[in-house]
mmCIF file of C-alpha atoms in Angstrom:
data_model
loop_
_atom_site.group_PDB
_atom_site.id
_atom_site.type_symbol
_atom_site.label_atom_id
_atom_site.label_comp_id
_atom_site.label_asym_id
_atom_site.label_seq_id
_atom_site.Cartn_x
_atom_site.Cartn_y
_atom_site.Cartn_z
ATOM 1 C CA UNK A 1 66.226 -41.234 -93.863
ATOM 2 C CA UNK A 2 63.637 -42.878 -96.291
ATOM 3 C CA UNK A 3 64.179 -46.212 -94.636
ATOM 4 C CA UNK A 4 63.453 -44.675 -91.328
ATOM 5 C CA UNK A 5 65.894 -43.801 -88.036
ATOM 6 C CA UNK A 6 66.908 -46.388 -85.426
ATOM 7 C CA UNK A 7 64.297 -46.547 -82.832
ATOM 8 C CA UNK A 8 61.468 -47.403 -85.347
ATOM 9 C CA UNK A 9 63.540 -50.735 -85.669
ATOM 10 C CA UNK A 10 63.901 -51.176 -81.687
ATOM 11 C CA UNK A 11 61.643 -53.968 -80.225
ATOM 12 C CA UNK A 12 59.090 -53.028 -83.142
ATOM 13 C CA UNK A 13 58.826 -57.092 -83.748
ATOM 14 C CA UNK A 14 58.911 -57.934 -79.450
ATOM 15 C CA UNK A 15 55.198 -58.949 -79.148
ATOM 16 C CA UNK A 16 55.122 -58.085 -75.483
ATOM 17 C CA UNK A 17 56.787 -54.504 -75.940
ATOM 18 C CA UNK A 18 55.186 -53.114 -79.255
ATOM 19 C CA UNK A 19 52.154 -52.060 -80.428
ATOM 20 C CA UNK A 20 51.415 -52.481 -84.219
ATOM 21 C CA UNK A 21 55.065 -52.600 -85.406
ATOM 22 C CA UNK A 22 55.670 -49.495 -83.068
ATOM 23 C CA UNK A 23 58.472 -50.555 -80.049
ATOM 24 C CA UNK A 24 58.087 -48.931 -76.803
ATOM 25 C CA UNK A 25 61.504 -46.838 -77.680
ATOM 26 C CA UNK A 26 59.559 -45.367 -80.529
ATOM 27 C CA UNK A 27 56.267 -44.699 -79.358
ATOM 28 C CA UNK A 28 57.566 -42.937 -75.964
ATOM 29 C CA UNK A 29 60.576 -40.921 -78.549
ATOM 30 C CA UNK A 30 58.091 -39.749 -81.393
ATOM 31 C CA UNK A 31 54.751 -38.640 -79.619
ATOM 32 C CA UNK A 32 54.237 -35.661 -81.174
ATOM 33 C CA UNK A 33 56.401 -35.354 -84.058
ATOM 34 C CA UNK A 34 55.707 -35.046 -87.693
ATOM 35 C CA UNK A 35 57.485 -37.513 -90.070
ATOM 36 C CA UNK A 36 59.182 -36.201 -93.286
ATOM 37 C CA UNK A 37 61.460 -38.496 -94.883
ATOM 38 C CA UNK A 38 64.346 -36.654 -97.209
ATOM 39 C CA UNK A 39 67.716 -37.573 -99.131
ATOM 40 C CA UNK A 40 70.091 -35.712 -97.359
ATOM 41 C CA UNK A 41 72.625 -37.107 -100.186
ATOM 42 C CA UNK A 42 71.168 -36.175 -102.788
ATOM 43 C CA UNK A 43 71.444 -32.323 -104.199
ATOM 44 C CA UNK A 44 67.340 -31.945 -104.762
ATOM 45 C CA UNK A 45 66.865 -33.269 -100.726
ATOM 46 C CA UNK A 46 69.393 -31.256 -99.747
ATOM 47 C CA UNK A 47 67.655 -27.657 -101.210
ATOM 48 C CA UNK A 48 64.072 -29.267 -99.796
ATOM 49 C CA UNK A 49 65.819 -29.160 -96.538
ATOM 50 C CA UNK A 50 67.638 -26.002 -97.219
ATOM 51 C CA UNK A 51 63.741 -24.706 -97.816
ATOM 52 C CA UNK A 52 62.445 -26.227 -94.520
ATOM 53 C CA UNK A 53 65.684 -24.294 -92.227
ATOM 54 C CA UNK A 54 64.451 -21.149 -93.889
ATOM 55 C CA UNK A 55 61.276 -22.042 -91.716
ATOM 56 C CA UNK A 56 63.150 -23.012 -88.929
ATOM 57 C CA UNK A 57 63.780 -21.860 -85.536
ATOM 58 C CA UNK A 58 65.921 -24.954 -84.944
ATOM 59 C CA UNK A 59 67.696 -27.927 -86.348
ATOM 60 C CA UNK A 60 68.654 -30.462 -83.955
ATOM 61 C CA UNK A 61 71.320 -33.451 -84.621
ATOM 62 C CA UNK A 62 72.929 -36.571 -83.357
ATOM 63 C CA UNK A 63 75.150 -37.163 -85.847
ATOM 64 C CA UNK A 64 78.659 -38.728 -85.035
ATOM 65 C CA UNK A 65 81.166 -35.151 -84.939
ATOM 66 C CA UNK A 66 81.772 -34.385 -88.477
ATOM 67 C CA UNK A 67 78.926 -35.479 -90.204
ATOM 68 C CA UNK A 68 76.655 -32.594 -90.436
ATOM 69 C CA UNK A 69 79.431 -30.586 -91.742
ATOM 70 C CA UNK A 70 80.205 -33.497 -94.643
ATOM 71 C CA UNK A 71 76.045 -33.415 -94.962
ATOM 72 C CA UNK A 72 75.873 -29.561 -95.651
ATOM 73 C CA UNK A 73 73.675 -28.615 -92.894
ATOM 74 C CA UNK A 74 75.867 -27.848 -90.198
ATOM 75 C CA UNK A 75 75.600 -24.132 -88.483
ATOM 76 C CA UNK A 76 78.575 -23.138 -90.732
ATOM 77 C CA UNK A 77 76.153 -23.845 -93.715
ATOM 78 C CA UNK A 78 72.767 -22.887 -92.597
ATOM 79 C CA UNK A 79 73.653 -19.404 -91.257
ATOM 80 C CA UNK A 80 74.077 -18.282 -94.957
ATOM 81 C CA UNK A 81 70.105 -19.480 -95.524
ATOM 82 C CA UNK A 82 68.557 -18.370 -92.076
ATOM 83 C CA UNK A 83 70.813 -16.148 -89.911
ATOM 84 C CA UNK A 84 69.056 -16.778 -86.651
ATOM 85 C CA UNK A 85 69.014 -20.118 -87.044
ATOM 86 C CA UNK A 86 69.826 -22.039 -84.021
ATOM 87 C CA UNK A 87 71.709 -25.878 -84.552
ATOM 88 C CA UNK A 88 72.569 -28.297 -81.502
ATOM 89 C CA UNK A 89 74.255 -31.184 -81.996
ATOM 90 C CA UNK A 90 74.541 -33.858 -79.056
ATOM 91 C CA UNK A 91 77.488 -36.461 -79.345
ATOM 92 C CA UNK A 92 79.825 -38.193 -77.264
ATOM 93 C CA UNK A 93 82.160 -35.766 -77.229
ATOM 94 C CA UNK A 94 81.351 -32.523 -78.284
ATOM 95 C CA UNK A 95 82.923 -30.932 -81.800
ATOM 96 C CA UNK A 96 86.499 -30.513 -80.399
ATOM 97 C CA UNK A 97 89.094 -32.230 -78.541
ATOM 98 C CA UNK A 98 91.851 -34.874 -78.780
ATOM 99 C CA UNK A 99 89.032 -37.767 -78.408
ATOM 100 C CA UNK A 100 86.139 -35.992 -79.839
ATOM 101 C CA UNK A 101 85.587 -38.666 -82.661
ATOM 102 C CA UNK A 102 85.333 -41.622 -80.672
ATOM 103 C CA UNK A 103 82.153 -43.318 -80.659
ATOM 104 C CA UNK A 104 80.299 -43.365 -77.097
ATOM 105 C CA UNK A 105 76.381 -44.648 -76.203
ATOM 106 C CA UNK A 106 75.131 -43.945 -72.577
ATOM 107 C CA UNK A 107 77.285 -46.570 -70.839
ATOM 108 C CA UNK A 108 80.903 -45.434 -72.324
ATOM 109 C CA UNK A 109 79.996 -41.788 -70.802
ATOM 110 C CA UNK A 110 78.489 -43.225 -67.639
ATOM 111 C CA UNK A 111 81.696 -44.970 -66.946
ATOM 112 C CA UNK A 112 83.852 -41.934 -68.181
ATOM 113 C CA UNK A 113 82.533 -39.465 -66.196
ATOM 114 C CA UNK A 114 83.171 -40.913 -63.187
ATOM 115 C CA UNK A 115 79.540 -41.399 -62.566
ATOM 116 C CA UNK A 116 80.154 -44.860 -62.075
ATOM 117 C CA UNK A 117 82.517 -45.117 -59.820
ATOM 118 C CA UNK A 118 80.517 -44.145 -57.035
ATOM 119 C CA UNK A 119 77.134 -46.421 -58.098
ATOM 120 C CA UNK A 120 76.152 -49.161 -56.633
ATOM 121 C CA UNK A 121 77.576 -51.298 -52.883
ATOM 122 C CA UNK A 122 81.707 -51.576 -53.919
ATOM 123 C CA UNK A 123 84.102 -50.054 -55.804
ATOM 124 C CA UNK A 124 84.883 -53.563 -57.480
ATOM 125 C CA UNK A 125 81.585 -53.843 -58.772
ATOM 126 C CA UNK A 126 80.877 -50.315 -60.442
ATOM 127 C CA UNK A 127 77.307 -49.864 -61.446
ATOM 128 C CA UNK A 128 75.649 -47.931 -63.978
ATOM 129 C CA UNK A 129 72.323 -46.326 -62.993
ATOM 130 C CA UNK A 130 69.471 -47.992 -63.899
ATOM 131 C CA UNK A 131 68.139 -45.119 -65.930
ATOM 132 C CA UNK A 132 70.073 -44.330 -68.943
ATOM 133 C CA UNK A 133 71.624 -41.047 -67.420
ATOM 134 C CA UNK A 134 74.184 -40.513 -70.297
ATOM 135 C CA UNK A 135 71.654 -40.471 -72.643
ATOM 136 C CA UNK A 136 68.934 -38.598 -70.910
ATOM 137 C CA UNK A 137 71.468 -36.292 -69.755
ATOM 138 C CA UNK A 138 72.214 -35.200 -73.008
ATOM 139 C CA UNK A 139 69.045 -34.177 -73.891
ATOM 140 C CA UNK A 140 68.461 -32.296 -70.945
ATOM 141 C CA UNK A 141 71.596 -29.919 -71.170
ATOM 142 C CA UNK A 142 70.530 -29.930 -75.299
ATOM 143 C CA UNK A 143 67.210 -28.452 -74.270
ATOM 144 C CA UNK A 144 68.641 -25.667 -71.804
ATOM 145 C CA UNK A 145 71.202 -25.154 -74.037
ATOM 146 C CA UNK A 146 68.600 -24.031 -76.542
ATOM 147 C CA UNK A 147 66.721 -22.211 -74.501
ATOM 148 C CA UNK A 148 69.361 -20.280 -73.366
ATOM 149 C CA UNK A 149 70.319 -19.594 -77.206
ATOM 150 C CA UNK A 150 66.599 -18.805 -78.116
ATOM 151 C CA UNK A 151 66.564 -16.539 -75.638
ATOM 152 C CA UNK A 152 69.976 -14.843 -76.487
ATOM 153 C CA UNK A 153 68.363 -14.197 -79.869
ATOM 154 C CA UNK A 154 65.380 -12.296 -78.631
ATOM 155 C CA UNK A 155 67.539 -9.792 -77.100
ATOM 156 C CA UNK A 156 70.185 -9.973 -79.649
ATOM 157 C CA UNK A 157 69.138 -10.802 -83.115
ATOM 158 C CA UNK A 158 71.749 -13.814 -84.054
ATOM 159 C CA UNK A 159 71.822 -17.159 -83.966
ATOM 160 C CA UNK A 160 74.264 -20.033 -83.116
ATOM 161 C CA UNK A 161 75.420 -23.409 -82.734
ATOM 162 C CA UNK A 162 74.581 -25.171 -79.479
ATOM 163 C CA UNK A 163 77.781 -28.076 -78.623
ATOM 164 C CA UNK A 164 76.166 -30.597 -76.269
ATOM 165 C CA UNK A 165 78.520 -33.617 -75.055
ATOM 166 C CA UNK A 166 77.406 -36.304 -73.130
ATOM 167 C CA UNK A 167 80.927 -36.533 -71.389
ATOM 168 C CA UNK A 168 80.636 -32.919 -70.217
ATOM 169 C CA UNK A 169 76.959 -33.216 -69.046
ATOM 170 C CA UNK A 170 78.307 -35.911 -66.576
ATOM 171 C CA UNK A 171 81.038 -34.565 -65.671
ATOM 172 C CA UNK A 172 78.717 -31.181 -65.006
ATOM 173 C CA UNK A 173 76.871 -33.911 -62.756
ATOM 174 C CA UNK A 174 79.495 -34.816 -60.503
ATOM 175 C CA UNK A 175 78.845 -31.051 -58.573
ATOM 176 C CA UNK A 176 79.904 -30.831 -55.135
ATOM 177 C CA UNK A 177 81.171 -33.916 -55.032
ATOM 178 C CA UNK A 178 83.949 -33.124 -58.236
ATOM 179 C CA UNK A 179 84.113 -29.828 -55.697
ATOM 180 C CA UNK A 180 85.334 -31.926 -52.746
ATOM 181 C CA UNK A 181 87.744 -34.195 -54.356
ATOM 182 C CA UNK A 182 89.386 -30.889 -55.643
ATOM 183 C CA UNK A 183 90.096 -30.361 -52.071
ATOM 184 C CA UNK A 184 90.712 -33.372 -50.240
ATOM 185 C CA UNK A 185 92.383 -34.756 -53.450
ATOM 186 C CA UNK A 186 90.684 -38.441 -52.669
ATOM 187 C CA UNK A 187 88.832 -40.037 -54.749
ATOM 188 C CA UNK A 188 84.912 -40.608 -53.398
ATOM 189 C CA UNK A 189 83.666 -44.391 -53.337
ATOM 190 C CA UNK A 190 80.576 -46.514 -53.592
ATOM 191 C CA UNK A 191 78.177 -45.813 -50.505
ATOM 192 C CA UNK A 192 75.575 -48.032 -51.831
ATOM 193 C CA UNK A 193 72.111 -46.128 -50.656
ATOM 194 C CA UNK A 194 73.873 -44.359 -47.797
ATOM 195 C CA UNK A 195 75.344 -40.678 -47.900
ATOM 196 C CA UNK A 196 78.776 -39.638 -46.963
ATOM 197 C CA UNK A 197 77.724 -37.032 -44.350
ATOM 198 C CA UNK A 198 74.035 -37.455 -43.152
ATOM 199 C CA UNK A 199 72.758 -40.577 -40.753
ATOM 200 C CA UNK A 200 70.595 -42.126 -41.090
ATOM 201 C CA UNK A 201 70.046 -41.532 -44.775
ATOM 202 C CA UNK A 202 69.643 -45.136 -46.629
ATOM 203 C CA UNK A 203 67.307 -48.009 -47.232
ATOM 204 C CA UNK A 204 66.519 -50.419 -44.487
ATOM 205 C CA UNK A 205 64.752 -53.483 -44.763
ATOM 206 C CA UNK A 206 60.837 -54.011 -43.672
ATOM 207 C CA UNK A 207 58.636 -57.506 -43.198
ATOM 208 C CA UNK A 208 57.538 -57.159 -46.894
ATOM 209 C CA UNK A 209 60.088 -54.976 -49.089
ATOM 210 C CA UNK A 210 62.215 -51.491 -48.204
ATOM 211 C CA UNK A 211 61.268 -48.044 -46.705
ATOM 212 C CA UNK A 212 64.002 -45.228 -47.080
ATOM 213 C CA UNK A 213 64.613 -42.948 -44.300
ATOM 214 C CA UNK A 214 65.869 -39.406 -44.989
ATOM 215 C CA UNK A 215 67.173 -37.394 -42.050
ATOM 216 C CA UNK A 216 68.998 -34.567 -43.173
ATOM 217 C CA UNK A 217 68.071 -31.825 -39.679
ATOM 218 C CA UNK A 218 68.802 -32.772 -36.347
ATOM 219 C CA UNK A 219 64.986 -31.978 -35.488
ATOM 220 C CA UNK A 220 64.300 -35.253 -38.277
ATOM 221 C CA UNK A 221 66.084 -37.191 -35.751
ATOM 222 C CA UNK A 222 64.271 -36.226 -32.686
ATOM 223 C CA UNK A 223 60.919 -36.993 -34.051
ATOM 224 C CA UNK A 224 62.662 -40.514 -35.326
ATOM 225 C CA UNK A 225 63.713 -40.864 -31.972
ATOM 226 C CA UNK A 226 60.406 -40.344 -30.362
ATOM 227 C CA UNK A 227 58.381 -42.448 -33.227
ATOM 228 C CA UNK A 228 60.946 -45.117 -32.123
ATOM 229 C CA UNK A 229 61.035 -45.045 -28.303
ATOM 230 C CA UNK A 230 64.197 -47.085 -28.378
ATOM 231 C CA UNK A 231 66.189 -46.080 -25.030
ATOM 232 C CA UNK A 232 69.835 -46.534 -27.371
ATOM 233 C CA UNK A 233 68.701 -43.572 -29.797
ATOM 234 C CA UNK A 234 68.106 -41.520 -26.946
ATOM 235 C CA UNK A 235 71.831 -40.933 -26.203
ATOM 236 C CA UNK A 236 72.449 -37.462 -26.395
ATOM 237 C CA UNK A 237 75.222 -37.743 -28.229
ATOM 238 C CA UNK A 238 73.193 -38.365 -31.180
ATOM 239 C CA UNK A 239 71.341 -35.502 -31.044
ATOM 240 C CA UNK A 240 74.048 -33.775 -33.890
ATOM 241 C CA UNK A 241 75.189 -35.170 -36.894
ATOM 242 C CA UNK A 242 78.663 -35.175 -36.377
ATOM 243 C CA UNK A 243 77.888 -38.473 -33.684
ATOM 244 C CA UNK A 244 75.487 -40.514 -35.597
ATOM 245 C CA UNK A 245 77.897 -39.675 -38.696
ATOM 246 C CA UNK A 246 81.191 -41.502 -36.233
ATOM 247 C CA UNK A 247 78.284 -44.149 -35.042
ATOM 248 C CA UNK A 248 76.503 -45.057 -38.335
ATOM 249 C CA UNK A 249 76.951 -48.887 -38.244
ATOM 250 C CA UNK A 250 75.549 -49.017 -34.972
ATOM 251 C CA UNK A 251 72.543 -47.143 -35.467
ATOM 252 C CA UNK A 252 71.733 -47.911 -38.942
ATOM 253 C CA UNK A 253 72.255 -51.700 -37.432
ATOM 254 C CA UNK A 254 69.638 -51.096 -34.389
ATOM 255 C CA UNK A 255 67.106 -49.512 -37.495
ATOM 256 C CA UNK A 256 67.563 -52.593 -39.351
ATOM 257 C CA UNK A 257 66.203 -54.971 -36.503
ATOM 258 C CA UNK A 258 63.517 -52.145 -35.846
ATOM 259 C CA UNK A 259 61.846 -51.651 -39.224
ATOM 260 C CA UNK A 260 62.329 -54.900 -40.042
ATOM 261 C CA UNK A 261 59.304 -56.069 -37.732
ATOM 262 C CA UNK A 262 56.502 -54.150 -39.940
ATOM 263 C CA UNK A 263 55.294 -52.997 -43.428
ATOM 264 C CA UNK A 264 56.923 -50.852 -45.729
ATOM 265 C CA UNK A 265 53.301 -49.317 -46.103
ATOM 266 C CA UNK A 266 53.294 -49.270 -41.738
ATOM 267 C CA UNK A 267 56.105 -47.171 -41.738
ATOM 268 C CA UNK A 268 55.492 -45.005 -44.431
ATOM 269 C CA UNK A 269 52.487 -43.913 -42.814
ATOM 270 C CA UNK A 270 54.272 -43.652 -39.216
ATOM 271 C CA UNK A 271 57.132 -41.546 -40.044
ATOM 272 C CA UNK A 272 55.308 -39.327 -42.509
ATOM 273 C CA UNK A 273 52.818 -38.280 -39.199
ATOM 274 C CA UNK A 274 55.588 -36.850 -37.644
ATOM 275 C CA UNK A 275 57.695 -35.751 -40.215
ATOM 276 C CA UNK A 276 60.208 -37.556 -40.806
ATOM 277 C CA UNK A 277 60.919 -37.718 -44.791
ATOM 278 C CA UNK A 278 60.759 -41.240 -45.728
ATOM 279 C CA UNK A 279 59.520 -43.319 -48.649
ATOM 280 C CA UNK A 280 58.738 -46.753 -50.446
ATOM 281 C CA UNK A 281 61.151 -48.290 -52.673
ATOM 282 C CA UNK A 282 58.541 -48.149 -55.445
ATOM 283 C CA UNK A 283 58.745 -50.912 -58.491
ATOM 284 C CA UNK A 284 57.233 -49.652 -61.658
ATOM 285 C CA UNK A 285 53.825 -50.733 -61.103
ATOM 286 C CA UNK A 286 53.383 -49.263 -57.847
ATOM 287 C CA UNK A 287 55.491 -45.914 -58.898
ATOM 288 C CA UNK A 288 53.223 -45.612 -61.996
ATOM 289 C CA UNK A 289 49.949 -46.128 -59.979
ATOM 290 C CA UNK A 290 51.154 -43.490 -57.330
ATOM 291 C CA UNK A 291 48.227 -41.297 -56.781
ATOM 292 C CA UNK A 292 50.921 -37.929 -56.762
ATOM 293 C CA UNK A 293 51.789 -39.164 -59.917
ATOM 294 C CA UNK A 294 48.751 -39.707 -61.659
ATOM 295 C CA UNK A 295 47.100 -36.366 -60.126
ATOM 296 C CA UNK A 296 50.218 -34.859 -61.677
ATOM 297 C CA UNK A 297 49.316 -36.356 -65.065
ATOM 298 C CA UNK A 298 52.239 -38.094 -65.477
ATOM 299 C CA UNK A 299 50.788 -41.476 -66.601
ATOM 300 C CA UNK A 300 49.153 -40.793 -70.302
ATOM 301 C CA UNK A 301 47.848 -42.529 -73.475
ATOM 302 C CA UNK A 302 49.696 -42.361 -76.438
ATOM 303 C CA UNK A 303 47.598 -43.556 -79.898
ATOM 304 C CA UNK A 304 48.792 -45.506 -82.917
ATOM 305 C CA UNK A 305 48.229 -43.828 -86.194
ATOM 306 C CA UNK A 306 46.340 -46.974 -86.662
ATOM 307 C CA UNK A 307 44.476 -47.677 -83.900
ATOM 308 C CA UNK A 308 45.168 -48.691 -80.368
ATOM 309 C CA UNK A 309 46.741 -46.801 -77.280
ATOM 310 C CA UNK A 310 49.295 -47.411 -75.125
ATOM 311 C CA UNK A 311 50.224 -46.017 -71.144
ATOM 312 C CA UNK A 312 53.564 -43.973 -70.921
ATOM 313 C CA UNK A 313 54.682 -41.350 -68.935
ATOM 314 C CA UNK A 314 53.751 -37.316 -69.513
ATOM 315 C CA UNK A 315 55.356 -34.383 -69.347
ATOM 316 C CA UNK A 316 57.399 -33.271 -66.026
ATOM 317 C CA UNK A 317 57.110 -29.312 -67.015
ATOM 318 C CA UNK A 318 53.649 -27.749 -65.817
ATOM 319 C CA UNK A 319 52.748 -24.133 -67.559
ATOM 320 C CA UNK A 320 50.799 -21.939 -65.741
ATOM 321 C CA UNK A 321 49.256 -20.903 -68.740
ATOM 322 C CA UNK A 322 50.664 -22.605 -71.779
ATOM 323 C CA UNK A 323 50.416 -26.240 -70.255
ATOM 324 C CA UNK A 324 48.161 -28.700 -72.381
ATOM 325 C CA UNK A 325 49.043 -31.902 -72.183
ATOM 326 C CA UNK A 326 47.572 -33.363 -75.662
ATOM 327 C CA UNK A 327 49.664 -35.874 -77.073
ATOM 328 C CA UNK A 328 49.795 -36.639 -80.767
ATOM 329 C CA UNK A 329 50.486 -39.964 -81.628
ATOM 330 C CA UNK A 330 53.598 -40.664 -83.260
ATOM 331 C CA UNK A 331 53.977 -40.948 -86.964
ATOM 332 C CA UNK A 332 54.382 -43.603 -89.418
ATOM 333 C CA UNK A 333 57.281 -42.986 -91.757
ATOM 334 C CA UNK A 334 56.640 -40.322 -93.651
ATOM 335 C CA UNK A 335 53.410 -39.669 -93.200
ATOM 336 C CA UNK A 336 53.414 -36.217 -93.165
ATOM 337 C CA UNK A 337 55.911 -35.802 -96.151
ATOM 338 C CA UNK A 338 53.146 -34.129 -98.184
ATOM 339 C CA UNK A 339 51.631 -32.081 -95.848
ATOM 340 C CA UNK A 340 54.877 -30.288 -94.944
ATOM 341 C CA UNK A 341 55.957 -30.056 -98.440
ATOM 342 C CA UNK A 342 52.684 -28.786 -99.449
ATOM 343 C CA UNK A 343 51.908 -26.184 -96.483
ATOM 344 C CA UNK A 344 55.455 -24.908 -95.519
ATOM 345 C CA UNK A 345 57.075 -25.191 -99.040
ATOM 346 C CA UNK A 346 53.908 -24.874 -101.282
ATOM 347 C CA UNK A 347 55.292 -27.265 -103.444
ATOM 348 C CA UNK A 348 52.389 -29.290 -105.762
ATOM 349 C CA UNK A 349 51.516 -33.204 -105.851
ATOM 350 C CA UNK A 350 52.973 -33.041 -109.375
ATOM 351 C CA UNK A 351 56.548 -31.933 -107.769
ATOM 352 C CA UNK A 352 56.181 -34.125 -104.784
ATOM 353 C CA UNK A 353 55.252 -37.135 -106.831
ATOM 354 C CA UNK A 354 58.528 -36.476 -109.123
ATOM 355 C CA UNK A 355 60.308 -36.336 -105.533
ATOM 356 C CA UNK A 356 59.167 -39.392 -104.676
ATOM 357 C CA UNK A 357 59.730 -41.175 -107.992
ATOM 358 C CA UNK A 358 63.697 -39.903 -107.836
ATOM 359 C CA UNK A 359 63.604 -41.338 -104.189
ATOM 360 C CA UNK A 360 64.603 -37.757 -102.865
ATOM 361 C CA UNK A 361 61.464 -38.232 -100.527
ATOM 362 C CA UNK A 362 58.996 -41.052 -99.235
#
């Protein structure tokens, strides 16, 4: 819209968490993005837009249900103007249903999905992860989702609308685990950082933070046994899973006292020599200075339109051939109004500028 969407607003004023009047939510959202600022509600923005879809392999909404249809640029609409047009909308919801309307934000599906229930050390204090997971979740399923529908019309010709909910992505989340309460018929409960089958498998204390020990084979075991030399592991009993699964307080107890007595960087370095999948509990600073992680490019700078760069993480998805990882900083509002009017639509500065004075543009 001409007075710009949410996230330009969000922390843009915080002096530790913007940059220029840009908030962190906006400069990670809208790196490489063009800005073009139209009247949806008026009948001259709505042809511009009509215009652009003709261009368009894809329009992409998160519009409360309902609204895209009241705008005029729902799938039903933009079919007639570009048949292989592809539209996705991502809401609560979805675009059907006997609660489809309600509002929801990443929390409200979190705790609907069930998600929640099963976060955190007890089932009276549920916990939301501390990544928004509704949200992100979303736009994960939007992206496959269009994919997938991209893809159907290479080999078929046609387009379509994509239906993304936030509830079902969650739900979609729950996997084996929605799998097994289908057939034991209980309901699953908080295990903190432990897991429900495999021991040890959780987060133990060390002299200076936490170190996270993941043994999923019995062979992970013996080589934690022999790191270890502690005469109690060495019961073969515990050689399966099945026993350290029936004895899990105990050991997980007699790892406690043991990796307590070092360095979360000591036994990091231990256990990885002989195999035995472990790892720090990272805080940002030392996840985002992880040398995997920078070799991997995922720390990069994002510029201001105006000057000034900022750190922020890249892109997860590495091309074999396609990947470039140039980032284009992201836009002030509107600024490239009249470049796409001008190069995708042809129009002339004497039509834009009559655009602009009937506020159908900025």
């Amino acid at each position: 819209p001409l007075t710009g969407e949410g996230t330009r607003a969000l922390l843009a004023k915080d002096p530790k968490n913007s940059l220029k009047g840009m908030g962190a939510y906006f400069l990670t959202l809208n790196r490489n993005k063009k800005s073009v600022c139209v009247d949806l509600k008026s009948a001259a923005g709505l042809e511009i837009f009509y215009d652009l879809v003709r261009h368009a392999d894809v329009v992409l909404d998160n519009f409360s249900a309902g609204v895209p249809a009241k705008l005029k640029i729902d799938y039903a609409h933009l079919k007639d103007i570009n048949p292989r047009i592809i539209t996705c909308s991502v809401t609560g919801f979805g675009q059907d249903g006997p609660n489809f309307q309600r509002p929801a934000f990443d929390q409200v599906v979190q705790g609907i999905g069930g998600g929640m229930s099963i976060t955190g050390e007890s089932a009276d204090k549920p916990t939301r992860a501390g990544i928004p997971i509704g949200d992100l979740g979303g736009g994960m399923f939007a992206v496959m989702g269009i994919l997938a529908a991209l893809q159907a019309r290479h080999r078929k010709g046609h387009g379509q609308h994509v239906d993304i909910s936030m509830l079902d992505c969650q739900i979609s989340m729950l996997n084996y685990m929605a799998t097994m309460y289908f057939l034991s018929g209980e309901n699953p409960v908080p295990l903190g950082n432990g897991h429900f089958v495999h021991v040890p498998y959780n987060t133990f204390r060390t002299s200076d933070g936490f170190v996270i020990i993941a043994v999923i084979f019995d062979s992970f075991w013996d080589n934690l046994v022999g790191l270890l030399d502690i005469e109690a592991l060495k019961d073969p009993k515990f050689k399966t899973q099945p026993e350290r699964l029936a004895n899990k307080a105990y050991i997980e107890g007699i790892l406690n006292d043991v990796l307590s007595t070092q360095t979360t960087a000591y036994w990091v370095e231990k256990l990885t020599e002989v195999r035995v999948p472990c790892a720090p509990v990272n805080n940002f600073a030392q996840a985002l200075s992880d040398p995997q992680v920078l070799h991997r490019k995922m720390v990069i700078e994002i510029e201001h339109p105006e000057g000034g760069k900022v750190n922020a993480p890249g892109n997860p998805i590495k091309l074999s051939v396609d990947s470039d990882d140039r980032y284009a900083p992201p836009p002030l509002l509107g600024q490239h109004t009249e470049e796409v009017l001008r190069s995708l639509l042809g129009l002339d500065e004497e039509r834009i500028n009559e655009l602009r004075a009937q506020n159908v543009v900025r």
